[in-house]
Short mmCIF file of C-alpha atoms and ligand atoms in Angstrom, two decimals:
data_model
loop_
_atom_site.label_atom_id
_atom_site.label_comp_id
_atom_site.label_asym_id
_atom_site.label_seq_id
_atom_site.Cartn_x
_atom_site.Cartn_y
_atom_site.Cartn_z
CA MET H 1 2.35 -14.55 83.10
CA PRO H 2 5.08 -13.07 80.90
CA TYR H 3 3.90 -10.49 78.39
CA LYS H 4 3.97 -11.66 74.79
CA PRO H 5 3.94 -8.91 72.18
CA GLN H 6 1.94 -9.17 68.99
CA ALA H 7 3.69 -11.44 66.49
CA GLU H 8 5.41 -10.07 63.38
CA PRO H 9 2.83 -9.50 60.63
CA THR H 10 2.63 -12.10 57.87
CA LYS H 11 0.97 -12.30 54.49
CA ALA H 12 -2.64 -13.41 54.07
CA PRO H 13 -5.27 -13.13 51.33
CA TYR H 14 -7.94 -10.41 51.18
CA ARG H 15 -11.07 -11.63 52.95
CA ALA H 16 -13.85 -9.04 53.18
CA ASP H 17 -16.15 -9.63 56.15
CA VAL H 18 -18.65 -6.85 56.79
CA LYS H 19 -20.26 -7.41 60.18
CA ILE H 20 -21.13 -3.91 61.37
CA THR H 21 -24.38 -3.81 59.38
CA GLN H 22 -25.74 -6.58 61.64
CA LEU H 23 -26.16 -3.86 64.24
CA GLY H 24 -28.77 -2.05 62.16
CA GLU H 25 -29.17 1.55 61.11
CA LYS H 26 -28.58 3.20 64.46
CA ILE H 27 -24.89 2.32 64.63
CA GLY H 28 -23.78 4.65 61.85
CA ASP H 29 -24.83 6.82 58.95
CA PRO H 30 -23.98 6.40 55.26
CA VAL H 31 -21.59 9.12 54.11
CA LYS H 32 -19.50 10.14 51.12
CA ALA H 33 -15.81 11.04 51.16
CA SER H 34 -14.79 14.55 50.13
CA GLU H 35 -13.39 15.03 46.68
CA PHE H 36 -9.86 16.30 47.05
CA PRO H 37 -7.95 18.50 44.60
CA ARG H 38 -4.82 16.32 44.73
CA HIS H 39 -3.79 12.83 45.78
CA VAL H 40 -0.13 12.40 46.62
CA LEU H 41 0.66 9.09 48.25
CA ARG H 42 2.95 9.77 51.21
CA PHE H 43 2.89 6.54 53.19
CA ARG H 44 1.64 3.03 52.61
CA ASN H 45 2.12 0.50 55.34
CA ASN H 46 2.95 -2.60 53.34
CA ARG H 47 4.07 -4.40 56.45
CA TRP H 48 0.44 -4.45 57.65
CA ALA H 49 -1.29 -4.20 54.26
CA GLN H 50 -0.03 -7.71 53.48
CA THR H 51 -1.91 -9.09 56.52
CA VAL H 52 -5.24 -8.12 54.95
CA GLY H 53 -4.29 -9.07 51.39
CA LEU H 54 -3.80 -5.49 50.19
CA GLY H 55 -0.02 -5.32 50.06
CA GLU H 56 0.14 -5.92 46.34
CA LEU H 57 -2.13 -3.12 45.15
CA SER H 58 -0.43 -0.80 42.66
CA ASP H 59 0.02 2.77 43.92
CA GLU H 60 -2.77 3.81 41.57
CA GLN H 61 -5.16 1.24 43.02
CA TRP H 62 -4.06 2.21 46.50
CA VAL H 63 -4.88 5.88 45.92
CA ASN H 64 -8.23 4.94 44.39
CA HIS H 65 -9.15 3.13 47.60
CA PHE H 66 -7.38 5.23 50.24
CA GLY H 67 -7.49 8.67 48.59
CA ARG H 68 -10.73 8.52 46.56
CA PHE H 69 -12.37 5.84 48.71
CA GLN H 70 -13.65 3.64 45.95
CA PRO H 71 -15.12 0.70 47.89
CA LEU H 72 -13.03 -2.42 48.31
CA PRO H 73 -14.48 -5.61 46.76
CA ASP H 74 -17.53 -6.96 48.65
CA ASN H 75 -17.13 -4.29 51.27
CA LEU H 76 -19.04 -1.35 52.74
CA ASP H 77 -20.68 0.82 50.07
CA PRO H 78 -21.28 3.51 51.18
CA PRO H 79 -19.01 3.85 54.22
CA LEU H 80 -20.53 4.56 57.64
CA ALA H 81 -19.86 7.48 59.98
CA LEU H 82 -20.22 5.77 63.35
CA ARG H 83 -22.43 7.22 66.07
CA TYR H 84 -21.21 7.68 69.60
CA HIS H 85 -21.26 9.99 72.60
CA GLY H 86 -18.51 10.47 75.13
CA HIS H 87 -17.08 12.07 78.21
CA GLN H 88 -14.53 14.67 77.14
CA PHE H 89 -12.34 15.74 80.06
CA ARG H 90 -15.09 14.28 82.27
CA ASN H 91 -17.91 16.32 80.69
CA TYR H 92 -20.59 14.38 78.88
CA ASN H 93 -20.93 15.35 75.23
CA PRO H 94 -23.87 13.92 73.25
CA ASP H 95 -22.96 15.87 70.09
CA ILE H 96 -19.99 13.91 68.86
CA GLY H 97 -19.54 10.89 66.57
CA ASP H 98 -17.33 10.32 63.52
CA GLY H 99 -17.01 13.98 62.55
CA ARG H 100 -14.08 13.64 60.17
CA GLY H 101 -13.91 9.97 59.44
CA PHE H 102 -15.86 6.84 58.64
CA LEU H 103 -15.66 3.09 58.75
CA PHE H 104 -14.52 2.20 55.26
CA ALA H 105 -14.12 -1.58 55.27
CA GLN H 106 -14.03 -4.71 57.42
CA MET H 107 -11.94 -7.78 56.75
CA ARG H 108 -10.06 -10.69 58.30
CA ASP H 109 -6.33 -10.50 58.93
CA HIS H 110 -3.56 -13.12 59.02
CA GLU H 111 -4.68 -14.20 62.48
CA ASP H 112 -8.32 -14.33 61.42
CA ARG H 113 -9.11 -11.29 63.51
CA LEU H 114 -11.91 -8.98 62.37
CA MET H 115 -10.23 -5.72 61.34
CA ASP H 116 -11.53 -2.29 60.34
CA LEU H 117 -10.13 0.18 57.90
CA ALA H 118 -11.34 3.63 58.93
CA THR H 119 -10.46 7.16 57.93
CA LYS H 120 -9.45 10.44 59.50
CA GLY H 121 -9.79 13.61 57.46
CA SER H 122 -12.16 12.28 54.79
CA GLY H 123 -14.63 15.17 55.00
CA THR H 124 -17.72 16.23 56.90
CA THR H 125 -20.42 13.90 58.21
CA PRO H 126 -23.64 14.47 60.15
CA TRP H 127 -21.42 14.62 63.26
CA SER H 128 -18.95 17.31 62.17
CA ARG H 129 -20.60 20.19 64.08
CA SER H 130 -18.62 23.28 62.99
CA GLY H 131 -15.52 21.28 61.98
CA ASP H 132 -14.24 21.00 58.42
CA GLY H 133 -13.90 17.20 58.56
CA LYS H 134 -10.26 17.40 57.54
CA LEU H 135 -6.87 16.33 58.87
CA THR H 136 -3.64 18.28 58.66
CA LEU H 137 -0.68 16.59 57.01
CA LYS H 138 1.26 17.18 60.21
CA GLY H 139 -1.47 15.41 62.18
CA GLY H 140 -1.16 12.44 59.80
CA VAL H 141 2.64 12.36 60.08
CA ARG H 142 2.37 12.50 63.86
CA GLU H 143 -0.06 9.58 63.83
CA ILE H 144 2.41 7.49 61.79
CA LEU H 145 5.15 8.23 64.32
CA ALA H 146 2.99 7.46 67.35
CA THR H 147 1.67 4.16 66.01
CA GLU H 148 5.03 2.89 64.78
CA MET H 149 6.74 3.74 68.07
CA LEU H 150 3.98 2.28 70.24
CA GLU H 151 3.84 -0.93 68.25
CA ALA H 152 7.60 -1.36 68.61
CA LEU H 153 7.35 -0.74 72.36
CA GLY H 154 4.76 -3.47 72.82
CA VAL H 155 1.63 -1.34 73.06
CA GLU H 156 -1.42 -2.77 71.29
CA THR H 157 -2.26 -0.02 68.86
CA SER H 158 -4.08 0.73 65.64
CA LYS H 159 -1.73 0.78 62.66
CA THR H 160 -1.41 3.78 60.39
CA PHE H 161 -2.24 2.15 57.08
CA SER H 162 -2.13 4.97 54.56
CA LEU H 163 -1.49 8.69 54.30
CA VAL H 164 -2.41 10.61 51.16
CA GLU H 165 -1.73 14.32 50.88
CA THR H 166 -4.80 16.06 49.47
CA GLY H 167 -3.70 19.55 48.37
CA GLU H 168 -5.96 21.75 50.47
CA GLU H 169 -5.07 24.59 52.80
CA LEU H 170 -6.35 24.15 56.33
CA PHE H 171 -6.57 26.66 59.14
CA ARG H 172 -5.82 25.47 62.66
CA GLY H 173 -5.21 27.27 65.91
CA ASP H 174 -2.39 24.94 66.90
CA GLU H 175 -0.37 24.90 63.65
CA PRO H 176 1.09 27.74 61.58
CA SER H 177 -1.70 28.22 59.04
CA PRO H 178 -2.56 27.72 56.29
CA THR H 179 -1.23 24.19 56.68
CA ARG H 180 -1.21 21.18 54.35
CA SER H 181 -4.03 18.61 54.33
CA ALA H 182 -4.12 14.83 54.18
CA VAL H 183 -6.42 11.87 54.52
CA MET H 184 -5.35 8.97 56.69
CA THR H 185 -6.57 5.40 56.89
CA ARG H 186 -6.03 3.29 59.97
CA LEU H 187 -6.20 -0.45 60.46
CA SER H 188 -7.74 -1.28 63.80
CA HIS H 189 -9.21 -4.16 65.76
CA SER H 190 -12.68 -2.52 66.01
CA HIS H 191 -13.87 1.05 66.24
CA ILE H 192 -16.45 0.35 68.94
CA ARG H 193 -15.75 2.88 71.66
CA TYR H 194 -16.91 3.10 75.26
CA GLY H 195 -18.82 6.11 73.93
CA THR H 196 -20.73 3.84 71.53
CA PHE H 197 -22.29 2.18 74.59
CA GLN H 198 -22.89 5.56 76.21
CA ARG H 199 -24.93 6.72 73.25
CA ILE H 200 -27.04 3.56 73.34
CA VAL H 201 -27.84 3.94 77.04
CA ALA H 202 -28.66 7.62 76.48
CA GLU H 203 -31.21 6.43 73.93
CA LYS H 204 -32.42 3.70 76.33
CA ASN H 205 -32.12 1.17 73.52
CA ALA H 206 -31.77 -2.11 75.43
CA ASP H 207 -32.18 -4.23 72.29
CA LEU H 208 -29.24 -2.52 70.61
CA MET H 209 -27.19 -2.78 73.81
CA HIS H 210 -27.78 -6.55 73.89
CA ALA H 211 -26.89 -6.78 70.20
CA LEU H 212 -23.72 -4.72 70.63
CA VAL H 213 -22.51 -6.76 73.61
CA ASP H 214 -23.10 -9.92 71.62
CA TYR H 215 -21.33 -8.43 68.59
CA CYS H 216 -18.25 -7.48 70.62
CA LEU H 217 -17.94 -10.83 72.36
CA THR H 218 -18.51 -12.75 69.15
CA HIS H 219 -16.14 -10.81 66.94
CA TYR H 220 -13.47 -9.58 69.35
CA TYR H 221 -13.42 -11.93 72.32
CA GLY H 222 -13.90 -15.41 70.87
CA GLY H 223 -17.64 -15.79 71.43
CA VAL H 224 -20.27 -15.57 74.17
CA LYS H 225 -19.27 -18.05 76.87
CA THR H 226 -21.58 -17.30 79.82
CA ASP H 227 -25.25 -16.48 80.39
CA ASN H 228 -24.32 -12.95 81.46
CA PRO H 229 -22.70 -11.50 78.34
CA ALA H 230 -22.61 -7.87 79.51
CA VAL H 231 -20.58 -8.81 82.59
CA GLU H 232 -18.39 -11.10 80.53
CA LEU H 233 -17.63 -8.31 78.06
CA PHE H 234 -16.93 -5.89 80.88
CA GLN H 235 -14.46 -8.25 82.54
CA LYS H 236 -12.62 -8.81 79.26
CA THR H 237 -12.57 -5.12 78.45
CA ALA H 238 -11.32 -4.22 81.93
CA ALA H 239 -8.42 -6.66 81.56
CA LYS H 240 -7.55 -5.07 78.22
CA ALA H 241 -7.76 -1.55 79.67
CA ALA H 242 -5.42 -2.54 82.50
CA ARG H 243 -2.96 -3.89 79.96
CA LEU H 244 -3.22 -0.73 77.89
CA ALA H 245 -2.47 1.40 80.96
CA GLY H 246 0.49 -0.81 81.91
CA SER H 247 1.92 -0.66 78.42
CA TYR H 248 1.51 3.12 78.10
CA MET H 249 3.40 3.64 81.35
CA THR H 250 6.23 1.31 80.37
CA ALA H 251 6.55 3.05 77.01
CA GLY H 252 6.61 6.52 78.62
CA PHE H 253 3.67 7.43 76.41
CA VAL H 254 1.12 10.13 77.12
CA HIS H 255 -1.92 9.80 74.87
CA GLY H 256 -3.21 13.23 75.77
CA VAL H 257 -6.95 12.78 75.19
CA LEU H 258 -8.19 9.73 77.06
CA ASN H 259 -11.86 10.58 76.57
CA THR H 260 -14.40 7.74 76.51
CA ASP H 261 -14.94 8.24 72.77
CA ASN H 262 -11.26 7.53 72.19
CA ILE H 263 -11.17 4.20 74.05
CA ASN H 264 -11.75 1.06 72.04
CA ILE H 265 -13.73 -1.87 73.50
CA THR H 266 -10.86 -4.16 72.39
CA GLY H 267 -8.33 -2.19 74.43
CA GLU H 268 -6.39 -1.27 71.33
CA SER H 269 -4.96 2.24 71.61
CA PHE H 270 -5.99 4.65 68.85
CA ASP H 271 -6.82 8.20 67.77
CA TYR H 272 -3.63 10.18 68.28
CA GLY H 273 -3.85 13.94 68.60
CA PRO H 274 -1.57 15.91 70.94
CA TRP H 275 0.33 12.81 72.21
CA ARG H 276 3.88 12.95 73.50
CA PHE H 277 6.47 10.63 74.96
CA THR H 278 7.82 11.89 78.26
CA PRO H 279 11.62 11.97 78.03
CA TYR H 280 12.04 11.39 81.79
CA TRP H 281 9.99 9.51 84.36
CA GLU H 282 7.93 12.56 85.21
CA PRO H 283 4.50 11.77 86.70
CA GLY H 284 2.97 15.16 85.91
CA PHE H 285 4.13 15.32 82.28
CA THR H 286 1.13 16.51 80.25
CA ALA H 287 0.77 16.21 76.48
CA ALA H 288 -2.18 18.37 75.45
CA TYR H 289 -1.73 22.13 75.70
CA PHE H 290 -5.46 22.40 76.48
CA ASP H 291 -5.25 19.95 79.41
CA HIS H 292 -4.81 22.71 81.96
CA GLU H 293 -5.44 20.53 85.00
CA GLY H 294 -3.14 17.73 83.88
CA LEU H 295 -6.11 15.35 83.97
CA TYR H 296 -4.49 13.06 81.41
CA CYS H 297 -0.87 13.54 82.49
CA PHE H 298 1.57 10.63 82.39
CA ALA H 299 0.94 9.05 85.79
CA ARG H 300 -2.82 9.67 85.82
CA GLN H 301 -3.47 7.55 82.73
CA PRO H 302 -4.28 4.35 84.67
CA GLU H 303 -6.76 6.37 86.73
CA ALA H 304 -8.24 7.88 83.54
CA LEU H 305 -8.75 4.44 82.02
CA HIS H 306 -10.30 3.20 85.27
CA TRP H 307 -12.68 6.17 85.31
CA ASN H 308 -13.61 5.49 81.70
CA LEU H 309 -14.33 1.86 82.57
CA ALA H 310 -16.72 3.08 85.24
CA GLN H 311 -18.63 4.99 82.55
CA LEU H 312 -18.79 1.85 80.42
CA ALA H 313 -20.07 -0.07 83.45
CA SER H 314 -22.70 2.55 84.01
CA ALA H 315 -23.89 2.19 80.40
CA LEU H 316 -24.01 -1.60 80.67
CA THR H 317 -26.33 -1.46 83.68
CA LEU H 318 -29.06 -0.88 81.11
CA ILE H 319 -28.99 -4.66 80.63
CA CYS H 320 -27.27 -6.15 83.69
CA GLU H 321 -26.88 -5.88 87.46
CA SER H 322 -24.25 -3.49 88.74
CA ALA H 323 -22.69 -5.64 91.51
CA PRO H 324 -20.47 -7.83 89.26
CA LEU H 325 -19.40 -4.74 87.31
CA VAL H 326 -18.37 -2.98 90.52
CA GLU H 327 -16.42 -6.06 91.56
CA THR H 328 -14.53 -5.94 88.27
CA LEU H 329 -13.90 -2.21 88.66
CA ASP H 330 -12.45 -2.91 92.11
CA SER H 331 -10.05 -5.44 90.62
CA PHE H 332 -8.63 -2.89 88.17
CA PRO H 333 -5.75 -1.54 90.31
CA ARG H 334 -4.41 -5.06 90.86
CA GLN H 335 -4.83 -5.93 87.18
CA TYR H 336 -3.05 -2.73 86.23
CA GLY H 337 -0.19 -3.53 88.62
CA GLU H 338 0.21 -6.97 87.09
CA ALA H 339 0.18 -5.66 83.54
CA PHE H 340 2.64 -2.87 84.30
CA THR H 341 5.00 -5.35 85.96
CA GLU H 342 4.85 -7.71 82.99
CA HIS H 343 5.56 -4.90 80.55
CA VAL H 344 8.51 -3.58 82.55
CA CYS H 345 10.02 -7.08 82.72
CA TRP H 346 9.49 -7.45 79.00
CA ARG H 347 11.15 -4.15 78.17
CA LEU H 348 14.06 -4.99 80.47
CA GLY H 349 14.34 -8.38 78.78
CA VAL H 350 14.08 -10.45 81.97
CA GLU H 351 11.88 -13.41 82.80
CA SER H 352 8.66 -12.41 84.48
CA GLU H 353 8.20 -14.50 87.63
CA GLY H 354 4.72 -13.41 88.69
CA PHE H 355 3.46 -10.21 90.24
CA ASP H 356 4.60 -10.79 93.82
CA LYS H 357 8.13 -11.81 92.86
CA ASP H 358 8.47 -9.13 90.19
CA LYS H 359 7.20 -6.30 92.31
CA PRO H 360 10.49 -5.49 94.12
CA LEU H 361 12.24 -5.24 90.75
CA VAL H 362 9.61 -2.96 89.31
CA VAL H 363 9.39 -0.77 92.41
CA ALA H 364 13.18 -0.40 92.32
CA ALA H 365 13.07 0.42 88.60
CA GLU H 366 10.47 3.12 89.17
CA LYS H 367 12.51 4.67 92.01
CA ALA H 368 15.65 4.63 89.88
CA LEU H 369 13.87 6.12 86.88
CA GLY H 370 12.38 8.78 89.15
CA LEU H 371 15.88 10.15 89.80
CA LYS H 372 15.83 11.32 86.18
CA THR H 373 19.57 10.80 85.72
CA VAL H 374 18.78 9.27 82.32
CA THR H 375 15.85 9.27 79.90
CA ILE H 376 13.40 6.37 79.94
CA ASP H 377 14.66 5.08 76.59
CA ARG H 378 18.32 5.29 77.69
CA PHE H 379 17.45 3.39 80.88
CA PHE H 380 15.81 0.51 79.03
CA LEU H 381 18.57 0.36 76.42
CA ASP H 382 21.35 0.24 79.02
CA TRP H 383 19.66 -2.22 81.37
CA GLY H 384 18.22 -4.33 78.58
CA GLN H 385 21.65 -5.70 77.65
CA ASP H 386 23.34 -8.76 79.11
CA ALA H 387 25.99 -6.91 81.13
CA LEU H 388 24.59 -4.55 83.75
CA PRO H 389 25.82 -0.99 83.08
CA GLU H 390 28.36 0.81 85.30
CA ALA H 391 27.99 4.40 84.03
CA LYS H 392 28.17 7.29 86.50
CA GLU H 393 24.44 7.94 86.01
CA TYR H 394 23.80 4.66 87.78
CA ILE H 395 25.72 4.99 91.04
CA ALA H 396 22.98 6.35 93.37
CA ASP H 397 21.67 4.07 96.14
CA GLU H 398 18.41 3.63 94.25
CA PHE H 399 20.40 2.09 91.41
CA ALA H 400 22.24 -0.22 93.82
CA LEU H 401 18.87 -1.61 94.87
CA PHE H 402 17.74 -1.96 91.30
CA ARG H 403 21.05 -3.54 90.25
CA ASN H 404 20.69 -6.06 93.02
CA GLU H 405 17.21 -7.04 91.79
CA MET H 406 18.42 -7.25 88.19
CA ALA H 407 21.33 -9.47 89.17
CA LYS H 408 18.88 -12.10 90.43
CA ARG H 409 17.07 -12.27 87.11
CA THR H 410 17.22 -14.62 84.15
CA ARG H 411 17.52 -13.06 80.70
CA ALA H 412 14.50 -13.67 78.50
CA ARG H 413 15.90 -12.15 75.33
CA SER H 414 18.97 -12.29 73.16
CA SER H 415 20.92 -9.06 73.14
CA SER H 416 22.73 -9.95 69.92
CA HIS H 417 20.66 -7.50 67.84
CA PRO H 418 22.89 -4.50 66.91
CA TYR H 419 20.46 -2.13 68.65
CA TRP H 420 21.64 -3.38 72.04
CA GLN H 421 25.23 -2.45 71.22
CA SER H 422 24.35 0.82 69.50
CA ASN H 423 24.53 3.13 72.52
CA ASN H 424 21.83 5.07 70.72
CA PRO H 425 18.36 4.79 72.25
CA CYS H 426 15.53 5.13 69.76
CA SER H 427 13.30 7.88 71.18
CA MET H 428 10.36 9.97 70.07
CA HIS H 429 10.74 13.17 71.99
CA ILE H 430 8.97 16.28 70.78
CA GLU H 431 12.11 17.91 69.35
CA GLU H 432 12.59 14.94 67.06
CA VAL H 433 8.96 14.89 65.97
CA GLU H 434 9.21 18.60 65.13
CA ALA H 435 12.51 18.11 63.25
CA ILE H 436 10.94 15.35 61.14
CA TRP H 437 7.99 17.61 60.41
CA ASP H 438 10.23 20.63 59.66
CA ALA H 439 12.08 18.67 56.96
CA ILE H 440 8.73 17.99 55.30
CA ALA H 441 7.31 21.48 55.83
CA GLN H 442 10.40 23.35 54.69
CA ASN H 443 11.99 21.12 52.04
CA ASP H 444 9.36 18.48 51.30
CA ASP H 445 12.03 16.08 52.51
CA TRP H 446 10.41 12.80 53.59
CA GLN H 447 13.69 10.99 54.16
CA PRO H 448 13.96 11.71 57.92
CA LEU H 449 10.46 10.26 58.42
CA MET H 450 11.26 7.13 56.40
CA GLN H 451 14.57 6.69 58.23
CA LYS H 452 12.85 7.04 61.58
CA ILE H 453 10.26 4.41 60.70
CA GLU H 454 13.09 2.07 59.74
CA ASP H 455 14.91 2.73 63.03
CA ILE H 456 11.78 2.20 65.08
CA ARG H 457 11.03 -1.09 63.34
CA GLU H 458 14.60 -2.24 64.06
CA MET H 459 14.17 -1.41 67.74
CA GLY H 460 10.93 -3.39 67.65
CA LYS H 461 12.85 -6.38 66.33
CA ALA H 462 15.54 -5.95 68.99
CA LEU H 463 12.94 -5.96 71.74
CA ARG H 464 11.40 -9.13 70.35
CA SER H 465 14.63 -11.01 69.62
CA LEU H 466 14.79 -14.40 71.29
P1 AMP W 501 -10.91 13.77 68.82
O1 AMP W 501 -10.49 14.70 69.92
O2 AMP W 501 -10.02 13.79 67.61
O3 AMP W 501 -11.17 12.40 69.30
O4 AMP W 501 -12.30 14.35 68.28
C1 AMP W 501 -13.43 14.57 69.09
C2 AMP W 501 -14.65 14.79 68.21
O5 AMP W 501 -14.47 15.93 67.38
C3 AMP W 501 -14.96 13.64 67.28
O6 AMP W 501 -16.35 13.56 67.16
C4 AMP W 501 -14.32 14.09 65.98
O7 AMP W 501 -14.90 13.46 64.88
C5 AMP W 501 -14.59 15.57 66.01
N1 AMP W 501 -13.63 16.34 65.21
C6 AMP W 501 -12.32 16.57 65.49
N2 AMP W 501 -11.75 17.33 64.53
C7 AMP W 501 -12.70 17.58 63.62
C8 AMP W 501 -12.76 18.31 62.38
N3 AMP W 501 -11.68 18.94 61.88
N4 AMP W 501 -13.94 18.35 61.71
C9 AMP W 501 -15.02 17.73 62.19
N5 AMP W 501 -15.04 17.03 63.33
C10 AMP W 501 -13.91 16.96 64.05
MG1 MG W 502 -11.59 10.74 68.69
#
């Protein structure tokens, strides 16, 4: 099956639809946002705000909702800091939860999907431990860049909805401090994490587990269709996790912190900390400076997601047999292979002909990329055009094999978009992220960030042009 990316966002009215409270009091705790000394609107994502009927708010209204967190009409009041546990770098941690954010609102989007608006950096909650509950401005800027780039590259991701600078000085070990503060709002298709299930099994709350499974199937997977909902949810989630892994690899993305509390039951990627894009096809490329073992390095991400699925399966055995879950876990490598293949074909702009027929092309692509004669983004720009490239970087035997496979393929995309003739791959390597941040930090110059967002969105259009 060819991969079809998410459609361009379109306008729809505001339709509040609070469902989370159906899960009772144990799912989250009522909290209040911090009061901030300043509110300077730095980014509003009108492209996605229009899908939930919020694109036409004035800036003042926007800041009231996404800087001061005045409730949206008919929505959560007060917001909820969600409860969850999680495996962090494979160690179980029962002391986490929304420590610097909360679920602010739920609503329907243009495709009638149930969406959440949730915060990062809105102050302490019962789950903050020793943290200050805050987000650095740089962290917020980095999250904008990650989400825009991933969306353009066909990864299902949360959208960075709003970023408001809040005028505090924060101290962080990994940024020159004091550093500027911000509060971010993200739009996401659920904030139910694998770790949400882990907390419920730790509490041996079978009733809540049943309710949560039902909630997820009903609101995120089109309803309960079998008499074994836990297995049904697991199968659907596993398919989504395989797709997420395949899309990360094709994008050259390294999330950095693939802990079970950072993995959404809908398979939508979210929560971006020390992420990076690997410039070259380098299996061991690691994003987080604190990931000493390379547990979450580039090529181990499919394995990490598989391992996380096993933890979800383990939690679900509170209410179902393990055999069908194990069967689904065993199918993950194949599902990952299929998803990866579909994403590579999509990024190359060729018709996907099914896993077995596509495999030689994708194996050849991986071998060619592994030579590291060009960056990943350069590779997909050059080979994504109609005419196969002849540059000296592409003369090795591995490229002859790949060229041969490409020559057999039918184009699935128009390469008339100017991006394909630009000779200028849109990338998101660390030097560029730092340069965008430096312009803000040193000169309060937001232009490079705005320009980059524009460029990324253009590349997104080029990849989708039919
Ligand atoms: P993360 O690595 O961002 O997914 O965070 C892991 C856990 O630490 C979550 O429970 C977060 O809410 C919490 N956390 C991270 N940073 C802070 C902070 N500055 N203040 C309070 N809690 C935090
Ligand atoms: Mg997190």
